[in-house]
């Protein structure tokens, strides 16, 4: 899926980008990238439904009720209800897997845990993005690791 972009991806030592992500320069942002982002978010949506069903009882048994796993989308931190990946090339757009539940949490952040899928950031004229790299990582495993960490 990302083979055409692999040559353009590089580790950005200045920004210390997590190795689960690839840096996308603004010059490579195009329709094919949009298609890849949409596919990544669809995969994320499928996985969230399956894993929520799988882990709901396990969380409940630990007093962590109402487990919810979903794709959260925001632009500049403002969550957009019923948003789709159609806006993925708007600057400051971010999509992420969000995990939350009722009960005591490890920290007081807005969600118990998140895994970023795509974030398009940048300055006034230039921009870049970070994209979860499916060629090197397994999204399902990363979500499950986050869930297990929240259970411990």
Coordinates of N, CA and C in Angstrom, one line a residue:
X1 N 0.8 -1.2 0.0 CA 0.0 0.0 0.0 C 0.9 1.3 0.0
X2 N 2.0 1.2 0.7 CA 2.8 2.4 0.8 C 4.1 2.3 0.0
X3 N 4.2 1.3 -0.8 CA 5.5 1.0 -1.6 C 5.9 2.2 -2.4
X4 N 5.1 3.0 -3.0 CA 5.5 4.1 -3.8 C 6.0 5.2 -3.0
X5 N 5.7 5.3 -1.7 CA 6.2 6.3 -0.9 C 7.4 6.0 -0.1
X6 N 7.8 4.7 0.0 CA 8.9 4.3 0.8 C 10.2 5.0 0.6
X7 N 10.5 5.3 -0.7 CA 11.7 6.1 -1.0 C 11.7 7.5 -0.4
X8 N 10.5 8.0 -0.2 CA 10.4 9.4 0.3 C 10.4 9.5 1.8
X9 N 10.1 8.3 2.4 CA 10.0 8.3 3.9 C 11.4 8.3 4.5
X10 N 11.6 9.1 5.5 CA 12.9 9.1 6.2 C 12.6 9.4 7.7
X11 N 13.5 9.0 8.5 CA 13.5 9.2 9.9 C 13.9 10.7 10.1
X12 N 13.1 11.4 10.8 CA 13.4 12.8 11.0 C 14.0 13.0 12.4
X13 N 15.4 13.0 12.5 CA 16.1 13.0 13.7 C 15.8 14.3 14.5
X14 N 15.5 15.4 13.9 CA 15.2 16.6 14.6 C 13.9 16.5 15.3
X15 N 12.9 15.9 14.7 CA 11.6 15.8 15.4 C 11.4 14.5 16.2
X16 N 12.4 13.6 16.1 CA 12.3 12.3 16.8 C 11.0 11.6 16.6
X17 N 10.6 11.4 15.4 CA 9.4 10.7 15.1 C 9.4 9.3 15.5
X18 N 8.4 8.8 16.2 CA 8.3 7.4 16.6 C 8.5 6.5 15.4
X19 N 9.1 5.4 15.6 CA 9.4 4.5 14.5 C 8.2 3.8 13.9
X20 N 7.1 4.0 14.5 CA 5.8 3.5 13.9 C 5.3 4.4 12.8
X21 N 5.9 5.5 12.6 CA 5.4 6.5 11.7 C 6.4 6.8 10.6
X22 N 5.9 7.3 9.5 CA 6.8 7.9 8.5 C 6.4 9.3 8.3
X23 N 7.5 10.1 8.0 CA 7.3 11.5 7.7 C 7.0 11.7 6.3
X24 N 5.9 12.4 6.0 CA 5.4 12.7 4.6 C 5.7 14.2 4.3
X25 N 6.6 14.5 3.5 CA 6.8 15.9 3.1 C 5.6 16.4 2.3
X26 N 5.3 17.7 2.4 CA 4.2 18.3 1.7 C 4.2 18.0 0.2
X27 N 5.4 17.9 -0.4 CA 5.5 17.7 -1.9 C 4.9 16.3 -2.3
X28 N 4.8 15.4 -1.4 CA 4.2 14.1 -1.8 C 2.8 13.9 -1.4
X29 N 2.2 14.9 -0.9 CA 0.8 14.8 -0.5 C -0.1 15.0 -1.7
X30 N -0.8 13.9 -2.1 CA -1.6 13.8 -3.3 C -2.8 12.9 -3.1
X31 N -3.5 12.6 -4.2 CA -4.7 11.8 -4.1 C -4.4 10.4 -3.7
X32 N -3.2 9.8 -4.1 CA -2.9 8.5 -3.7 C -2.7 8.4 -2.2
X33 N -2.1 9.4 -1.6 CA -1.9 9.4 -0.2 C -3.2 9.5 0.5
X34 N -4.1 10.3 0.0 CA -5.5 10.4 0.5 C -6.1 9.1 0.5
X35 N -6.0 8.3 -0.5 CA -6.6 7.0 -0.6 C -6.0 6.1 0.5
X36 N -4.7 6.2 0.7 CA -4.0 5.4 1.7 C -4.5 5.7 3.1
X37 N -4.7 7.0 3.3 CA -5.2 7.4 4.6 C -6.6 6.9 4.9
X38 N -7.5 7.0 3.8 CA -8.8 6.5 3.9 C -8.8 5.0 4.2
X39 N -7.9 4.2 3.6 CA -7.8 2.8 3.8 C -7.4 2.5 5.2
X40 N -6.4 3.3 5.7 CA -5.9 3.1 7.0 C -7.0 3.3 8.1
X41 N -7.7 4.4 7.9 CA -8.8 4.7 8.8 C -9.9 3.6 8.8
X42 N -10.2 3.1 7.6 CA -11.2 2.0 7.5 C -10.7 0.8 8.2
X43 N -9.5 0.4 8.0 CA -8.9 -0.7 8.8 C -9.0 -0.4 10.3
X44 N -8.7 0.8 10.7 CA -8.8 1.1 12.1 C -10.2 1.0 12.6
X45 N -11.2 1.4 11.8 CA -12.6 1.3 12.2 C -13.0 -0.2 12.4
X46 N -12.5 -1.0 11.5 CA -12.9 -2.5 11.6 C -12.2 -3.1 12.8
X47 N -11.0 -2.8 13.1 CA -10.3 -3.3 14.2 C -10.9 -2.8 15.5
X48 N -11.3 -1.6 15.6 CA -11.8 -1.1 16.8 C -13.1 -1.8 17.2
X49 N -13.9 -2.1 16.2 CA -15.2 -2.8 16.5 C -14.9 -4.2 17.0
X50 N -14.0 -4.9 16.4 CA -13.6 -6.3 16.8 C -13.0 -6.3 18.2
X51 N -12.1 -5.4 18.4 CA -11.3 -5.4 19.7 C -12.2 -4.9 20.8
X52 N -13.1 -4.0 20.6 CA -14.0 -3.6 21.6 C -14.9 -4.7 22.1
X53 N -15.4 -5.5 21.2 CA -16.2 -6.7 21.6 C -15.3 -7.7 22.4
X54 N -14.1 -7.9 21.9 CA -13.2 -8.9 22.5 C -12.8 -8.5 23.9
X55 N -12.6 -7.2 24.2 CA -12.1 -6.8 25.5 C -13.1 -6.2 26.4
X56 N -14.3 -6.0 26.0 CA -15.3 -5.3 26.9 C -15.5 -6.0 28.2
X57 N -15.7 -7.3 28.2 CA -15.9 -8.1 29.4 C -14.6 -8.1 30.3
X58 N -13.5 -8.2 29.7 CA -12.2 -8.2 30.4 C -12.1 -6.9 31.2
X59 N -12.4 -5.8 30.6 CA -12.3 -4.5 31.2 C -13.3 -4.4 32.3
X60 N -14.5 -4.9 32.0 CA -15.6 -4.8 33.0 C -15.2 -5.6 34.3
X61 N -14.6 -6.8 34.1 CA -14.2 -7.6 35.2 C -13.2 -6.9 36.1
X62 N -12.5 -5.9 35.6 CA -11.6 -5.1 36.4 C -12.1 -3.8 36.9
X63 N -13.5 -3.6 36.7 CA -14.1 -2.4 37.2 C -14.0 -1.2 36.2
X64 N -13.5 -1.5 35.0 CA -13.4 -0.5 34.0 C -14.5 -0.7 33.0
X65 N -15.6 0.0 33.3 CA -16.8 -0.3 32.5 C -16.9 0.6 31.2
X66 N -17.8 0.3 30.4 CA -18.0 1.1 29.1 C -16.8 1.3 28.3
X67 N -16.1 0.2 28.0 CA -14.9 0.3 27.1 C -15.4 0.8 25.8
X68 N -14.7 1.8 25.2 CA -15.1 2.4 23.9 C -13.8 2.6 23.1
X69 N -13.7 2.0 21.9 CA -12.6 2.2 21.0 C -13.1 2.7 19.7
X70 N -12.6 3.8 19.2 CA -13.1 4.3 18.0 C -12.1 5.2 17.3
X71 N -12.4 5.6 16.1 CA -11.5 6.6 15.3 C -12.0 8.0 15.7
X72 N -11.0 8.7 16.3 CA -11.3 10.1 16.7 C -10.6 11.0 15.6
X73 N -11.4 12.0 15.2 CA -10.8 12.9 14.2 C -11.0 14.3 14.7
X74 N -9.9 15.1 14.5 CA -10.0 16.5 14.9 C -9.2 17.4 14.0
X75 N -9.5 18.6 14.0 CA -8.7 19.6 13.3 C -8.3 20.7 14.3
X76 N -7.0 20.8 14.5 CA -6.4 21.7 15.5 C -7.0 21.5 16.9
X77 N -7.2 20.2 17.2 CA -7.7 19.9 18.6 C -9.2 19.9 18.8
X78 N -9.9 20.4 17.8 CA -11.4 20.5 17.9 C -11.9 19.2 17.3
X79 N -12.5 18.3 18.1 CA -13.1 17.1 17.6 C -14.3 17.4 16.7
X80 N -14.4 16.7 15.7 CA -15.4 16.9 14.7 C -16.4 15.7 14.7
X81 N -17.6 15.9 15.2 CA -18.6 14.8 15.2 C -18.9 14.4 13.8
X82 N -19.1 13.1 13.6 CA -19.5 12.6 12.3 C -18.5 13.0 11.1
X83 N -17.3 13.2 11.5 CA -16.3 13.6 10.5 C -15.8 12.3 9.8
X84 N -15.4 12.5 8.5 CA -14.8 11.4 7.8 C -13.4 11.8 7.4
X85 N -12.7 10.9 6.8 CA -11.3 11.1 6.3 C -11.3 12.0 5.1
X86 N -12.4 12.5 4.6 CA -12.5 13.4 3.5 C -11.7 14.7 3.7
X87 N -11.6 15.1 5.0 CA -10.9 16.3 5.4 C -9.4 16.0 5.8
X88 N -8.9 14.9 5.4 CA -7.6 14.5 5.9 C -6.4 15.4 5.4
X89 N -6.6 16.2 4.4 CA -5.6 17.0 3.9 C -5.7 18.5 4.3
X90 N -6.6 18.7 5.3 CA -6.8 20.0 5.9 C -5.7 20.1 7.0
X91 N -4.9 21.2 7.0 CA -3.8 21.3 7.9 C -4.4 21.2 9.4
X92 N -3.6 20.5 10.2 CA -3.9 20.2 11.6 C -4.9 19.1 11.7
X93 N -5.3 18.4 10.6 CA -6.2 17.3 10.7 C -5.4 16.1 11.4
X94 N -6.1 15.5 12.3 CA -5.5 14.3 13.0 C -6.5 13.2 13.1
X95 N -6.2 12.0 12.8 CA -7.0 10.9 13.1 C -6.2 9.9 14.0
X96 N -7.0 9.3 14.9 CA -6.3 8.4 15.8 C -7.3 7.4 16.4
X97 N -6.7 6.3 16.8 CA -7.5 5.3 17.5 C -7.6 5.8 19.0
X98 N -8.8 6.0 19.5 CA -9.0 6.5 20.8 C -9.6 5.3 21.6
X99 N -9.1 5.2 22.8 CA -9.5 4.1 23.8 C -9.9 4.8 25.1
X100 N -11.1 4.6 25.5 CA -11.6 5.2 26.8 C -12.5 4.2 27.5
X101 N -12.7 4.5 28.8 CA -13.6 3.6 29.6 C -13.9 4.4 30.9
X102 N -14.9 4.0 31.6 CA -15.3 4.6 32.9 C -14.5 3.9 34.0
X103 N -13.9 4.6 34.9 CA -13.1 4.0 36.0 C -11.8 4.7 36.1
X104 N -11.0 4.3 37.1 CA -9.7 4.9 37.3 C -8.8 4.7 36.1
X105 N -8.1 5.8 35.8 CA -7.2 5.8 34.6 C -5.8 6.1 35.0
X106 N -4.9 5.8 34.1 CA -3.5 6.0 34.4 C -3.1 7.5 34.4
X107 N -3.8 8.3 33.6 CA -3.6 9.7 33.6 C -4.9 10.4 33.4
X108 N -4.9 11.7 33.4 CA -6.1 12.5 33.3 C -6.3 13.1 31.9
X109 N -5.6 12.5 30.9 CA -5.8 13.0 29.5 C -7.2 12.8 29.1
X110 N -7.5 13.4 27.9 CA -8.9 13.3 27.4 C -9.4 11.9 27.2
X111 N -8.5 11.0 26.8 CA -8.8 9.6 26.6 C -7.7 8.7 27.3
X112 N -8.1 7.5 27.6 CA -7.2 6.6 28.4 C -5.9 6.4 27.5
X113 N -6.1 6.2 26.2 CA -4.9 6.0 25.3 C -5.3 6.3 23.9
X114 N -4.3 6.7 23.1 CA -4.5 7.0 21.7 C -3.4 6.4 20.9
X115 N -3.7 6.1 19.6 CA -2.7 5.7 18.7 C -2.9 6.5 17.4
X116 N -2.0 7.4 17.1 CA -2.2 8.3 16.0 C -2.1 7.5 14.7
X117 N -3.0 7.8 13.7 CA -3.0 7.2 12.4 C -2.4 8.2 11.4
X118 N -2.9 9.4 11.4 CA -2.4 10.4 10.4 C -2.5 11.8 11.1
X119 N -1.5 12.5 11.0 CA -1.5 13.9 11.5 C -0.8 14.8 10.4
X120 N -1.6 15.8 9.9 CA -1.0 16.7 8.9 C -0.8 18.0 9.6
X121 N 0.5 18.4 9.8 CA 0.8 19.6 10.5 C 1.8 20.4 9.6
X122 N 2.0 21.6 10.1 CA 3.0 22.4 9.3 C 2.8 23.9 9.6
X123 N 3.7 24.6 9.0 CA 3.7 26.0 9.1 C 2.8 26.7 8.1
X124 N 3.0 28.0 7.9 CA 2.1 28.7 7.1 C 2.1 28.3 5.6
X125 N 3.3 28.1 5.0 CA 3.4 27.7 3.6 C 3.8 26.2 3.5
X126 N 4.6 25.7 4.3 CA 5.0 24.3 4.2 C 4.3 23.5 5.3
X127 N 4.2 22.3 4.9 CA 3.5 21.3 5.8 C 4.1 20.0 5.6
X128 N 3.8 19.1 6.6 CA 4.2 17.7 6.4 C 3.3 16.9 7.3
X129 N 3.4 15.6 7.2 CA 2.5 14.8 8.0 C 3.2 13.6 8.5
X130 N 2.6 12.9 9.5 CA 3.1 11.6 9.9 C 2.0 10.6 9.7
X131 N 2.4 9.5 9.2 CA 1.4 8.4 8.9 C 1.9 7.1 9.5
X132 N 0.9 6.4 10.1 CA 1.2 5.1 10.7 C 1.7 4.2 9.6
X133 N 2.8 3.6 9.8 CA 3.4 2.8 8.7 C 3.0 1.3 8.8
X134 N 2.0 0.9 8.0 CA 1.5 -0.5 8.0 C 2.6 -1.4 7.4
X135 N 3.5 -1.0 6.7 CA 4.5 -1.9 6.1 C 5.5 -2.4 7.1
X136 N 5.6 -1.7 8.3 CA 6.6 -2.1 9.3 C 5.8 -2.5 10.6
X137 N 4.6 -2.2 10.7 CA 3.9 -2.4 12.0 C 2.5 -3.1 11.8
X138 N 2.0 -3.6 12.9 CA 0.7 -4.3 12.9 C -0.2 -3.5 13.8
X139 N -1.2 -2.8 13.2 CA -2.1 -1.9 13.9 C -2.9 -2.7 15.0
X140 N -3.3 -3.9 14.6 CA -4.1 -4.7 15.6 C -3.2 -5.0 16.8
X141 N -2.0 -5.4 16.6 CA -1.1 -5.7 17.7 C -0.9 -4.5 18.6
X142 N -0.7 -3.3 17.9 CA -0.4 -2.1 18.7 C -1.7 -1.7 19.5
X143 N -2.8 -1.9 19.0 CA -4.1 -1.6 19.8 C -4.2 -2.6 20.9
X144 N -3.9 -3.8 20.7 CA -4.0 -4.8 21.7 C -3.0 -4.6 22.8
X145 N -1.7 -4.1 22.4 CA -0.7 -3.8 23.5 C -1.2 -2.7 24.3
X146 N -1.9 -1.7 23.7 CA -2.4 -0.5 24.5 C -3.5 -1.0 25.4
X147 N -4.3 -1.9 25.0 CA -5.4 -2.4 25.8 C -4.9 -3.2 27.0
X148 N -3.9 -4.1 26.7 CA -3.3 -4.9 27.8 C -2.6 -4.0 28.8
X149 N -1.9 -2.9 28.3 CA -1.2 -2.0 29.2 C -2.3 -1.3 30.1
X150 N -3.4 -0.9 29.6 CA -4.5 -0.3 30.4 C -5.1 -1.3 31.4
X151 N -5.0 -2.5 31.1 CA -5.5 -3.5 32.1 C -4.6 -3.8 33.2
X152 N -3.3 -3.5 33.0 CA -2.3 -3.8 34.1 C -2.2 -2.6 35.1

